Short mmCIF file of C-alpha atoms in Angstrom, two decimals:
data_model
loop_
_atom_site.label_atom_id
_atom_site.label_comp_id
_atom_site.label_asym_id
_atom_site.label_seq_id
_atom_site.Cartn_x
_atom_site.Cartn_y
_atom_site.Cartn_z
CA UNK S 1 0.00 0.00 0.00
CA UNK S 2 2.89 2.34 -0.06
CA UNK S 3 4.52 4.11 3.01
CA UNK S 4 2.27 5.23 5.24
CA UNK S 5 3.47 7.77 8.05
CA UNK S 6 3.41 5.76 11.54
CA UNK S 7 5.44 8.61 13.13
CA UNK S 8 3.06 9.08 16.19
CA UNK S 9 4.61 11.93 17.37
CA UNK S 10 2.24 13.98 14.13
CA UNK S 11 0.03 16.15 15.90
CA UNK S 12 -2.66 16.03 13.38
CA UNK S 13 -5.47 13.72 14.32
CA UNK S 14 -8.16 13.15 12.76
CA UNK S 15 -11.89 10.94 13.12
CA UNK S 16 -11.97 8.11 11.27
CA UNK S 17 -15.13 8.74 9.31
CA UNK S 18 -13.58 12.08 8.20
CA UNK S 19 -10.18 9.40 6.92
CA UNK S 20 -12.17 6.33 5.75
CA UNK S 21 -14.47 8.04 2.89
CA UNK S 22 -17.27 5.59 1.68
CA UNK S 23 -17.93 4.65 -2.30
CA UNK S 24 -21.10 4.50 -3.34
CA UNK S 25 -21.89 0.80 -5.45
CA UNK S 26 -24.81 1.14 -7.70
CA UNK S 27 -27.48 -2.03 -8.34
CA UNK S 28 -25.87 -4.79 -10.10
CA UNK S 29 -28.40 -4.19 -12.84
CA UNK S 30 -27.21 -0.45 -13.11
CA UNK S 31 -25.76 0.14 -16.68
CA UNK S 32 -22.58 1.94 -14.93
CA UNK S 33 -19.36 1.04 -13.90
CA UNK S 34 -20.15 1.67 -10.16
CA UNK S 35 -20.29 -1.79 -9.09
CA UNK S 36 -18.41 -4.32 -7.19
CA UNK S 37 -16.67 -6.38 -9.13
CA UNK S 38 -15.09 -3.20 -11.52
CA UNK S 39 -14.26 -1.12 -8.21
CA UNK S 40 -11.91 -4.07 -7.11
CA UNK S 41 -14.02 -4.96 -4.19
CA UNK S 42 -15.39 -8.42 -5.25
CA UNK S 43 -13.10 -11.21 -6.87
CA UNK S 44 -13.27 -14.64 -7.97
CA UNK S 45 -10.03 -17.03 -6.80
CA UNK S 46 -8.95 -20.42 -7.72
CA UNK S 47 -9.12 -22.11 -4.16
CA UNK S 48 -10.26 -20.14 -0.61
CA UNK S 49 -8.02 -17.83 1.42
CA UNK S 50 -9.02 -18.56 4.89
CA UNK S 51 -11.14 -21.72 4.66
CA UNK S 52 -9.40 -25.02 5.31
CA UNK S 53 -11.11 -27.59 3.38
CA UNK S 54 -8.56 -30.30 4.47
CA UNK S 55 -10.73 -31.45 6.80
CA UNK S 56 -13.47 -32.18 4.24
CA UNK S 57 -10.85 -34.30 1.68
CA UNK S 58 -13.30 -37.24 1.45
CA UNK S 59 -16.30 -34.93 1.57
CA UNK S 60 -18.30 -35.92 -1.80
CA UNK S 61 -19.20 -32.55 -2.68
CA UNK S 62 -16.09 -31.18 -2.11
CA UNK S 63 -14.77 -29.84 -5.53
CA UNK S 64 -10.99 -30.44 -6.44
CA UNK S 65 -10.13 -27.72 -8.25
CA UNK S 66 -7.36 -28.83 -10.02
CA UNK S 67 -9.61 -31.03 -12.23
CA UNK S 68 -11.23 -28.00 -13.38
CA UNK S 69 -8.81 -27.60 -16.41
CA UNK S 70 -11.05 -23.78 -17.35
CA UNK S 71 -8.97 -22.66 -14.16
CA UNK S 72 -5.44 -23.38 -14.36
CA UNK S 73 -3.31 -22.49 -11.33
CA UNK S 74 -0.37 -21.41 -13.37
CA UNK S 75 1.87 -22.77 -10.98
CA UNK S 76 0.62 -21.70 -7.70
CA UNK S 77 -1.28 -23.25 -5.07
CA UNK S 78 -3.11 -19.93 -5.63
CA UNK S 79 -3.57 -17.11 -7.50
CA UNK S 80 -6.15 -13.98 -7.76
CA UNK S 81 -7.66 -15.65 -11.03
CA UNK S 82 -10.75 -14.31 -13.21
CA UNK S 83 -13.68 -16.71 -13.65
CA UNK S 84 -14.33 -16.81 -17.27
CA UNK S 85 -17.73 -15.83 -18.61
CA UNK S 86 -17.64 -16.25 -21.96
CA UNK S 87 -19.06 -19.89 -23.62
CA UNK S 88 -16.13 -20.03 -26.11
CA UNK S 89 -13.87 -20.46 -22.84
CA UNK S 90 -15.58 -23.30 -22.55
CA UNK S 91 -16.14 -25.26 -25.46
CA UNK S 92 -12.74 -27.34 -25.93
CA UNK S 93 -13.38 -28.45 -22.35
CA UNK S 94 -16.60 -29.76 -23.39
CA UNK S 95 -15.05 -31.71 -26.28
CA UNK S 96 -12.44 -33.39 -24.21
CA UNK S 97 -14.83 -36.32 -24.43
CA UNK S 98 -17.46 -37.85 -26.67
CA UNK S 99 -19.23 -40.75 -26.72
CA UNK S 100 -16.76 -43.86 -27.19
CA UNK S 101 -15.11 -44.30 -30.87
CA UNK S 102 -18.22 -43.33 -32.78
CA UNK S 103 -17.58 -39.49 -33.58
CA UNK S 104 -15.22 -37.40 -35.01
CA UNK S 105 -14.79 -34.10 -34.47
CA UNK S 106 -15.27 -32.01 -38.14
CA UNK S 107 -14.12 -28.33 -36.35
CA UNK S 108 -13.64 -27.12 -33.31
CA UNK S 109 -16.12 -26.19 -31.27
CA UNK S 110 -17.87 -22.97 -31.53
CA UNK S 111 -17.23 -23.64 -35.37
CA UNK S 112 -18.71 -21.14 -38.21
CA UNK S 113 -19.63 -23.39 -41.27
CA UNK S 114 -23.80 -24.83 -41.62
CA UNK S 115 -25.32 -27.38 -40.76
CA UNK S 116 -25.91 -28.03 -43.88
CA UNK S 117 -21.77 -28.31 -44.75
CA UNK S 118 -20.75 -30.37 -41.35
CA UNK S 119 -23.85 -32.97 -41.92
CA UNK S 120 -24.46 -33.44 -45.03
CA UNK S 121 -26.63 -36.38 -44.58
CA UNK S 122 -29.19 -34.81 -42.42
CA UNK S 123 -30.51 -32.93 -45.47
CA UNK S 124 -31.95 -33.49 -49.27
CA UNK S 125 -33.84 -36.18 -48.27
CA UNK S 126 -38.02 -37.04 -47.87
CA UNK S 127 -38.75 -36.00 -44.32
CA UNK S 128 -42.10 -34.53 -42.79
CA UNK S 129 -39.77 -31.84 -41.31
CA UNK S 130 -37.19 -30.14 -42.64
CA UNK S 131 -34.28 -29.30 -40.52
CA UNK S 132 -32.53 -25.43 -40.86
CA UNK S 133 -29.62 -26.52 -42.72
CA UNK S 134 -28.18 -22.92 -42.27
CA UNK S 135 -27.78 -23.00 -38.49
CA UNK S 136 -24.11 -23.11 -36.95
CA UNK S 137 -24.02 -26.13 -34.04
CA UNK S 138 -21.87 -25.16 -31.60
CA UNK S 139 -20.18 -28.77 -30.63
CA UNK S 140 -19.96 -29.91 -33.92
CA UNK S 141 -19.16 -33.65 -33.86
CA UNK S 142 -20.00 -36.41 -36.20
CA UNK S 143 -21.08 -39.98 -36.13
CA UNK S 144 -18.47 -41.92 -38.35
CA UNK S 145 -20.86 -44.92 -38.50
CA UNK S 146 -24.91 -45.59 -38.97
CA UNK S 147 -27.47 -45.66 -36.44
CA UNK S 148 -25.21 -44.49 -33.42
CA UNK S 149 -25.74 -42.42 -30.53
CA UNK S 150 -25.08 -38.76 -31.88
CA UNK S 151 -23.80 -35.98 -29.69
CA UNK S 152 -24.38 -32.47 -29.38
CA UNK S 153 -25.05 -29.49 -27.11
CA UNK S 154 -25.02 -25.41 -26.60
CA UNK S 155 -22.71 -23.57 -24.26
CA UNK S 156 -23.99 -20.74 -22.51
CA UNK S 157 -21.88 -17.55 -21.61
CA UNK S 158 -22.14 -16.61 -17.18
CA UNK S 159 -23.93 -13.15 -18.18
CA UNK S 160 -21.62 -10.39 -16.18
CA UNK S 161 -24.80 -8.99 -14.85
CA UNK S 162 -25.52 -12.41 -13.28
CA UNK S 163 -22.21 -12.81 -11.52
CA UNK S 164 -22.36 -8.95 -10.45
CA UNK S 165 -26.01 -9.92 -8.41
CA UNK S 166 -24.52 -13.27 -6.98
CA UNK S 167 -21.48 -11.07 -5.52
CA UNK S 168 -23.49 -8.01 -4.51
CA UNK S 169 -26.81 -9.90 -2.89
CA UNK S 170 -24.25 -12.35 -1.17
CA UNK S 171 -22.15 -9.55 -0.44
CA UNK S 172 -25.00 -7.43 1.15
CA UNK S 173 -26.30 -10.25 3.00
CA UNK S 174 -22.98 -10.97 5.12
CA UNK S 175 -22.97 -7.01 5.89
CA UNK S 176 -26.21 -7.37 7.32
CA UNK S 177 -25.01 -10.56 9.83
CA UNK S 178 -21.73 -9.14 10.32
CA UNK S 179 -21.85 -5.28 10.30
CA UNK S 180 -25.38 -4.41 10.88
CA UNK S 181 -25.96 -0.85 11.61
CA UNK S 182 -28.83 -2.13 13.95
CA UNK S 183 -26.00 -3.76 16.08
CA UNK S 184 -23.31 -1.89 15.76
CA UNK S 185 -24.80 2.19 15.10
CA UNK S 186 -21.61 3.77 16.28
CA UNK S 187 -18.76 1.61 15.66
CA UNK S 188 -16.72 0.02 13.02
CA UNK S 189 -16.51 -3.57 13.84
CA UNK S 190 -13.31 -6.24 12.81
CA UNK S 191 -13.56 -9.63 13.72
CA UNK S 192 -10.53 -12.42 14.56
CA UNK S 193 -11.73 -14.61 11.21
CA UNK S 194 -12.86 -13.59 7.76
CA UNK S 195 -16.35 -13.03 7.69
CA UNK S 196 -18.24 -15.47 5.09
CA UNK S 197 -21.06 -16.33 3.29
CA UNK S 198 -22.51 -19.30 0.69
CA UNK S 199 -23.28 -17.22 -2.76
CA UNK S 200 -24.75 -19.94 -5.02
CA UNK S 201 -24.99 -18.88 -8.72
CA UNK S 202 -27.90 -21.07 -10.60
CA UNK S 203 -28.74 -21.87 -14.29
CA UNK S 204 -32.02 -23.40 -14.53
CA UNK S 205 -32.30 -26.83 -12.14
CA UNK S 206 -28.53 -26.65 -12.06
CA UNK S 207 -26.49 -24.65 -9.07
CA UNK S 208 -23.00 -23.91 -8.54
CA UNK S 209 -22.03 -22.71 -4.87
CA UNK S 210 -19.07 -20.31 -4.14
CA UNK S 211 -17.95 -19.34 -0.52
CA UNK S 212 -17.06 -15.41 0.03
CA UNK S 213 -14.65 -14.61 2.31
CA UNK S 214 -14.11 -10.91 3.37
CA UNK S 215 -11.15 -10.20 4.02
CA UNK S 216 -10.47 -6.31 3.09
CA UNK S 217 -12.37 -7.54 -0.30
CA UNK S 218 -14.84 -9.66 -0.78
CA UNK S 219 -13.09 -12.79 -2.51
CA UNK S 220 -15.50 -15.62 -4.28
CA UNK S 221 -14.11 -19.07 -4.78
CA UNK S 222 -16.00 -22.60 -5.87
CA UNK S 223 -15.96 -24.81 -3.24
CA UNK S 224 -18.39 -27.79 -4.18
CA UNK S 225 -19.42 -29.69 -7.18
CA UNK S 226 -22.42 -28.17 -9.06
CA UNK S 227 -25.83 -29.75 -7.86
CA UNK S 228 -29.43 -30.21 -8.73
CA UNK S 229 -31.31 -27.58 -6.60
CA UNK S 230 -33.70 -29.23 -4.40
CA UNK S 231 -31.25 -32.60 -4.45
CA UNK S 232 -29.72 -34.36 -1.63
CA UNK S 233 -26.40 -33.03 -2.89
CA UNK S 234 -27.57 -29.37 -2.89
CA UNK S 235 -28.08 -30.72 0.94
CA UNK S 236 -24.85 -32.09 1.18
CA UNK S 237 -23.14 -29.10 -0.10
CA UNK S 238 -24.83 -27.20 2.58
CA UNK S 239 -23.90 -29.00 4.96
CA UNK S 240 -20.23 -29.16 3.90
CA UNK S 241 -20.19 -24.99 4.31
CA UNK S 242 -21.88 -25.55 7.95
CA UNK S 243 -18.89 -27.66 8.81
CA UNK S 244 -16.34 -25.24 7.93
CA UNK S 245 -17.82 -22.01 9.19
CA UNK S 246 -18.17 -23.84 12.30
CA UNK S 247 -14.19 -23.24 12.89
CA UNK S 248 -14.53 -19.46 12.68
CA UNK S 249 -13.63 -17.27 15.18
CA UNK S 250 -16.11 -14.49 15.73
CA UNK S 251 -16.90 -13.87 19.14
CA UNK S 252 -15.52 -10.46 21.23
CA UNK S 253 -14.66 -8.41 18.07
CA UNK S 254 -13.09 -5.29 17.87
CA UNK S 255 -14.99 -2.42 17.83
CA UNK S 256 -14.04 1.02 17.38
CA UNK S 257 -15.96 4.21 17.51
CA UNK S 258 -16.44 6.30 14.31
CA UNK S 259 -15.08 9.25 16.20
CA UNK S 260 -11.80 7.74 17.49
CA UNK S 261 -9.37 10.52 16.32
CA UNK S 262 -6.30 8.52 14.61
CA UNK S 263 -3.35 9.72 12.35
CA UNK S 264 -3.29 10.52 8.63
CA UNK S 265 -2.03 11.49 5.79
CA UNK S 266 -3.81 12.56 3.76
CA UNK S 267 -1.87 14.03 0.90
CA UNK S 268 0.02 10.80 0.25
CA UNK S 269 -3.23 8.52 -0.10
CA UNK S 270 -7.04 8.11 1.41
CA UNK S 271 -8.17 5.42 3.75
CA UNK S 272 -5.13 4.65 6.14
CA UNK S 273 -5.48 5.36 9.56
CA UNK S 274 -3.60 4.50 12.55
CA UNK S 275 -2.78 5.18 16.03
CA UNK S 276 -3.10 4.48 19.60
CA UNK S 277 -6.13 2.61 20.83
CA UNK S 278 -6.66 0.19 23.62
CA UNK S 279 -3.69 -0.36 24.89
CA UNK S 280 -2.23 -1.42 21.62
CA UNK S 281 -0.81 0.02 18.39
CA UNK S 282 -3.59 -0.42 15.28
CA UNK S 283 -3.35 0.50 11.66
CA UNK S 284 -6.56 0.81 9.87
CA UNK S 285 -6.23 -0.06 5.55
CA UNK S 286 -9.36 0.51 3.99
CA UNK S 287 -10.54 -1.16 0.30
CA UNK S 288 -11.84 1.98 -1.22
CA UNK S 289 -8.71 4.34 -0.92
CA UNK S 290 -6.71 2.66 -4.45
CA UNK S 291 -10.20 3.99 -6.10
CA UNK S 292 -10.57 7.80 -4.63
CA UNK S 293 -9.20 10.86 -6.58
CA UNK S 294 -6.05 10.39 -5.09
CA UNK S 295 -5.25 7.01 -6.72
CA UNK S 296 -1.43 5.91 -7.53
CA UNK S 297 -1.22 4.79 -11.51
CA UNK S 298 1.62 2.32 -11.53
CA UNK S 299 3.57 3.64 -14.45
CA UNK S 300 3.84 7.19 -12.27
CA UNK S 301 5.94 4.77 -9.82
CA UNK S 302 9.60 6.20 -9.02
CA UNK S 303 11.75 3.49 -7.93
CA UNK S 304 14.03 6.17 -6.39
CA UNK S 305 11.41 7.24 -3.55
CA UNK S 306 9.56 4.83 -1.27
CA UNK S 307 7.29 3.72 -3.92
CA UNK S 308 10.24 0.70 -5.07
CA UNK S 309 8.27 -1.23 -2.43
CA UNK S 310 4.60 -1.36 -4.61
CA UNK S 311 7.18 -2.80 -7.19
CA UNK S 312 8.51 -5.04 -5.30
CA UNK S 313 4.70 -6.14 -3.85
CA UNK S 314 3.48 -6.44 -7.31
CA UNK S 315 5.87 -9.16 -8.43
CA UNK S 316 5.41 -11.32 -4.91
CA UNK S 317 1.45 -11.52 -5.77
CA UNK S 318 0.15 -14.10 -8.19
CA UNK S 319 -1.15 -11.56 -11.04
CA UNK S 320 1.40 -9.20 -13.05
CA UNK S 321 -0.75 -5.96 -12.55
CA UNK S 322 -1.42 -3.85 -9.10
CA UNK S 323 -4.77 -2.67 -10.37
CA UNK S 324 -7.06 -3.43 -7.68
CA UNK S 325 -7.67 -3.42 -3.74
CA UNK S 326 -7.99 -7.74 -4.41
CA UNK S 327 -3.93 -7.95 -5.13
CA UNK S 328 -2.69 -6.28 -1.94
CA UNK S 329 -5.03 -8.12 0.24
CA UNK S 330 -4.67 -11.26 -1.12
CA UNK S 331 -1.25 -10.67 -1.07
CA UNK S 332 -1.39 -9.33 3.38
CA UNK S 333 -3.59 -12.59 4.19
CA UNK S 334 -0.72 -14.62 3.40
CA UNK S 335 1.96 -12.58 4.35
CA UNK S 336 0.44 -12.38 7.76
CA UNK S 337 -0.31 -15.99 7.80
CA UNK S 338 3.03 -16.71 7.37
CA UNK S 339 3.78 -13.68 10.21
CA UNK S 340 1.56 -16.19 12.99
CA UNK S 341 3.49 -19.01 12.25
CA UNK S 342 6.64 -17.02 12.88
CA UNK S 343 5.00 -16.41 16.40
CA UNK S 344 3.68 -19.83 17.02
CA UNK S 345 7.22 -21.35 16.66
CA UNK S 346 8.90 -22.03 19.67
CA UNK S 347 12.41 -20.52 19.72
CA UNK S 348 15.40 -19.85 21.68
CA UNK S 349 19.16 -18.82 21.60
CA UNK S 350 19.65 -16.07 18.27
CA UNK S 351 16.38 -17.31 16.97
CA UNK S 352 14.65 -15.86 19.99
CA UNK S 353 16.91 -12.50 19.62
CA UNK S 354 16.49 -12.26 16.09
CA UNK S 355 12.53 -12.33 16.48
CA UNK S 356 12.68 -9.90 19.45
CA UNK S 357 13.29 -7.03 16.94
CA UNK S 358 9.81 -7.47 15.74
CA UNK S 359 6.51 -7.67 17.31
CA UNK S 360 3.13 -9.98 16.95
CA UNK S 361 0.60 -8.64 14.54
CA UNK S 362 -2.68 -9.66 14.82
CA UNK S 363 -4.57 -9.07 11.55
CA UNK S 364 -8.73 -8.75 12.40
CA UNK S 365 -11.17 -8.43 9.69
CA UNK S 366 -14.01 -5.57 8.92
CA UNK S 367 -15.98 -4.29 6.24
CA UNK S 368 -14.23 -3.49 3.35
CA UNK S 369 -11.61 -2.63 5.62
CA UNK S 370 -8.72 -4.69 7.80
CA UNK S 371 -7.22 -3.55 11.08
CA UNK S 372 -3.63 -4.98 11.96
CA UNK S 373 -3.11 -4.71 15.89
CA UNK S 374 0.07 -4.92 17.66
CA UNK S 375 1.80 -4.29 21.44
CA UNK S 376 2.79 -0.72 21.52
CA UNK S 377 6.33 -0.63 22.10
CA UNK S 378 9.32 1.93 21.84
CA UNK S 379 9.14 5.69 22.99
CA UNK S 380 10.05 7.44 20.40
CA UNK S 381 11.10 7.06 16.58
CA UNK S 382 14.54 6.74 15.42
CA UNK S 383 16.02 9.35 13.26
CA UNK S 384 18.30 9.60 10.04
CA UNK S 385 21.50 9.41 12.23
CA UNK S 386 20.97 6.32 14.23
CA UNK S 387 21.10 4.51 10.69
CA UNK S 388 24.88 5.27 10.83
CA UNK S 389 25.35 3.22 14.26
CA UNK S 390 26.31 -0.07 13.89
CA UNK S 391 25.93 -1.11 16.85
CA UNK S 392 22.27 -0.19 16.73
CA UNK S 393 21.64 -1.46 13.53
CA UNK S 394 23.55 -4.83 13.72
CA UNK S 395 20.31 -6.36 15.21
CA UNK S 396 17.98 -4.67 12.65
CA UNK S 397 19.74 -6.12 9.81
CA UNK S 398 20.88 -9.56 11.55
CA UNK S 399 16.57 -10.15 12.14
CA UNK S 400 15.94 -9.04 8.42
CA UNK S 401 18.18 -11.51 6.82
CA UNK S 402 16.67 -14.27 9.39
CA UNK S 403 13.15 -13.63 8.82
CA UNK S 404 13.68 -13.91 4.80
CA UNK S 405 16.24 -17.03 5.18
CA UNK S 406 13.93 -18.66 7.77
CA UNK S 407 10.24 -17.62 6.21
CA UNK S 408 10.82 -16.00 2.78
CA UNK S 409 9.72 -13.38 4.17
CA UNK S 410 11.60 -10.23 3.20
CA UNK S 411 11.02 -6.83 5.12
CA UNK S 412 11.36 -3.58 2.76
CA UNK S 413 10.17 -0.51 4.51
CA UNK S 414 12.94 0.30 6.90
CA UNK S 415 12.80 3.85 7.59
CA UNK S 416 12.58 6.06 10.61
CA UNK S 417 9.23 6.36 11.13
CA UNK S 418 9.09 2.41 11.69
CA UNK S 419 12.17 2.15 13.99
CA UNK S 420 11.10 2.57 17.30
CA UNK S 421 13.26 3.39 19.92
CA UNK S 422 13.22 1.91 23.50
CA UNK S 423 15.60 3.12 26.34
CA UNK S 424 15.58 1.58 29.56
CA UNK S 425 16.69 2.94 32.66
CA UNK S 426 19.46 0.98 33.19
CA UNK S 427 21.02 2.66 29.63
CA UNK S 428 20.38 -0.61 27.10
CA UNK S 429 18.57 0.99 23.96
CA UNK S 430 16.38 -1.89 22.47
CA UNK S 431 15.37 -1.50 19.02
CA UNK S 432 12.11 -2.67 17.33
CA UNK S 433 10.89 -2.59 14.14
CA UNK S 434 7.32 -2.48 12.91
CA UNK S 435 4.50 -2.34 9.99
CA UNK S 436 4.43 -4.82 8.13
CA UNK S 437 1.67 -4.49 5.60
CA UNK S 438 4.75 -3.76 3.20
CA UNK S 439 6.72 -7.60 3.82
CA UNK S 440 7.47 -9.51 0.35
CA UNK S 441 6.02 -13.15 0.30
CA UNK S 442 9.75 -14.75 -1.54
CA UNK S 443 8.58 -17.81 -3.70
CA UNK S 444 12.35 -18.50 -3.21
CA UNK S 445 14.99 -18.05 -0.42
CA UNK S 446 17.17 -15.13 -1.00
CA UNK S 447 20.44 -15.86 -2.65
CA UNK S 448 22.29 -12.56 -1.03
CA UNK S 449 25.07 -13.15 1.21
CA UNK S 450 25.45 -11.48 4.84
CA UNK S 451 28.01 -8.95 3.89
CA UNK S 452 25.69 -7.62 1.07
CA UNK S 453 23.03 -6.57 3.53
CA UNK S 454 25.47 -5.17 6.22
CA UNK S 455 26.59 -2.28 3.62
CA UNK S 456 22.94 -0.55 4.78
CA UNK S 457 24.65 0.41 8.23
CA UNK S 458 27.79 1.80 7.05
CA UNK S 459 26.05 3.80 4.51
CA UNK S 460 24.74 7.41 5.48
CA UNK S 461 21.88 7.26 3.35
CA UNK S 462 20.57 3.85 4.30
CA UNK S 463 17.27 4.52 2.12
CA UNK S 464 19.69 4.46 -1.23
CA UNK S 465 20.98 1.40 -0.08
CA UNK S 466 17.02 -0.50 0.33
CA UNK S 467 16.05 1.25 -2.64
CA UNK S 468 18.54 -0.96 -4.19
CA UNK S 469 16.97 -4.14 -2.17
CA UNK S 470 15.09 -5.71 -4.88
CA UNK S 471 18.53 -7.05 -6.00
CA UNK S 472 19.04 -8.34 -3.30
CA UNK S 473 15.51 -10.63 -3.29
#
């Protein structure tokens, strides 16, 4: 999301309904472009973020997406994928089979040419019906011998207007359970799991049921076979959701009045917030701010300020562009998953002093919105020249290089503002460093050598040096 300002000595505070600005989504059936899946804030993936479906492996509805050969996972367990809409998508998968050794296939499907071309036989001859030779079947297969089973059929395209009502009804549904205004009239609310809901998209008898999971966005993925509606497998599939919402986690949330005053800034970018509260240190990211007046095109992207990091971010996610709120979150939920493991781990010796530098995050979950609370800790920031100590940076750079050897993950926003600086009465200055929304996910470990990384503490400008850190991943 780009450097945010955590310095908390800023005087400027600020409520957080004048920070987090709303956008206004018109009816899926509005002819605009005011909707949820073009804003970013809706999007279909290839398997579920927070859902663990290993529990359900012998589940008989459970679908096993890596059969579904319309959604490859290009190499990733996965991705931020687009669920394709139109029929011609779809027709070679239909013609993977046919019925056994009696057809051959005259042109691919969605072919061009007549009837009356591709089956010659069906016409010029005595019939009380004549058949319109000049039609163009779709699946266009023929029988090679006489009096066999023939085979045909018509794809349909997923009409965008149809996956647009699926996402918004579902999507208004779970804001009702989760965020009502009834419940919760002067607070913004963020629970400890992703809220979800069961979207089922239907053609005729036939249904097809995703699972939405909100985490900053709201992201759609198929988790059962299609079913007959009505059947004992629409049942099953039902059933199958019941079992895995029952391990959320949504008791006690987090709620936070609309007036809290928190810090801003608000010429670098809308809808970050952050700040004291509770007892703890919280950052506030809201969806909506990549789509205000303020937004960040990519190609305006100057690797020589702070902005190298959204570069950087960009090429950890699955997808190739950073157009939408879907890539960064996608990209936090497992970068933070990653970040509780780091915390579950039992450690000790320069394990335990290497993770000491950091601090737990706990990422909660809120309408269109994610909050990422942590201890407070230091009393003040550090400043340009404690960059040139070594002895007060040996520990920085020692826990970066064993956080991206150890998890992959690789920390790229070290700056002032997110040094904090702790000194103790009996003269030891402990060092921490924190916000992480920034942290690369490495699909490899990092090839760079110790020395490499140490040249950041001798240098003066220790920014020049990490703005040259994408070598070094």
């Amino acid at each position: 999301t780009g450097s945010a300002l955590l310095s908390l000595s800023d005087k400027k505070l600020v409520p957080i309904d004048d920070i987090l600005s709303p956008l206004t989504i018109k009816s899926p059936t509005n002819s605009s472009n005011d909707h949820l899946i073009e804003k970013g804030l809706a999007r279909f993936i290839r398997k579920p973020l927070s859902l663990d479906t290993s529990s359900l492996v012998d589940f008989p509805m459970l679908v096993n997406m890596d059969e579904l050969k319309f959604c490859p996972s290009m190499g990733m367990d996965e991705y931020v994928g687009t669920l394709p809409l139109d029929e011609t998508e779809y027709y070679d998968h239909f013609s993977r089979f046919s019925l056994s050794g009696i057809q051959e296939s005259t042109l691919k499907p969605g072919n061009k040419k007549t009837a009356g071309k591709l089956f010659p036989g069906a016409f010029k001859k005595k019939c009380s019906v004549v058949l319109p030779s000049q039609c163009q079947p779709e699946m266009a297969t023929r029988v090679k011998e006489s009096a066999r089973a023939a085979s045909g059929g018509k794809m349909t395209s997923i009409d965008e207007v149809a996956m647009e009502e699926q996402f918004q009804y579902t999507t208004i549904g779970m804001s009702d359970s989760y965020f009502s205004s009834e419940d919760y009239p002067d607070h913004r609310v963020f629970y400890k799991s992703p809220p979800i809901g069961c979207s089922t998209l239907g053609a005729g008898p036939m249904g097809m049921p995703f699972a939405a999971e909100w985490i900053g966005v709201v992201f759609f993925s198929i988790i059962s076979q299609p079913f007959y509606a009505g059947s004992k497998n629409h049942e099953a599939a039902l059933h199958m959701f019941d079992l895995l919402e029952s391990s959320r986690c949504v008791a006690d949330p987090l709620l936070i009045l609309w007036n809290l005053k928190l810090h801003c800034n608000q010429q670098q970018k809308l809808g970050v917030a952050w700040g004291q509260f509770d007892g703890h240190f919280i950052k506030i990211i809201e969806a909506t701010y990549l789509l205000g007046k303020q937004k960040v095109v990519p190609g305006n992207f100057n690797k020589g300020d702070h902005n190298y990091q959204r570069i950087l971010g960009e090429e950890a996610c699955g997808e190739a562009k950073w157009k939408s709120n879907s890539v960064f979150f996608y990209h936090l939920y497992k970068v933070m998953a990653v970040w509780r493991k780091v915390w579950d781990t039992n450690y000790v010796g320069d394990d335990d002093k290497h993770r000491s530098v950091f601090v737990p995050v706990e990422l909660l979950f809120g309408e269109f919105s994610v909050c990422l609370r942590s201890p407070f800790v230091g009393t003040k920031d550090a400043v340009n020249e404690m960059f040139e100590n070594r002895d007060l940076m040996k520990p920085i750079v020692d826990a970066v290089l064993w956080l991206a050897r150890t998890w992959l993950l690789l920390y790229i926003d070290i700056r002032p503002p997110n040094l904090r600086i702790c000194e103790k009465e009996d003269g030891v200055t402990k060092v921490y460093l924190i916000d992480y929304d920034d942290m690369v996910l490495l699909k490899e470990k990092p090839c760079c050598d110790f020395s490499t990384v140490t040249t950041m503490w001798k240098n003066e400008h220790v920014q020049k040096v990490f703005n040259q850190y994408k070598l070094l991943a």
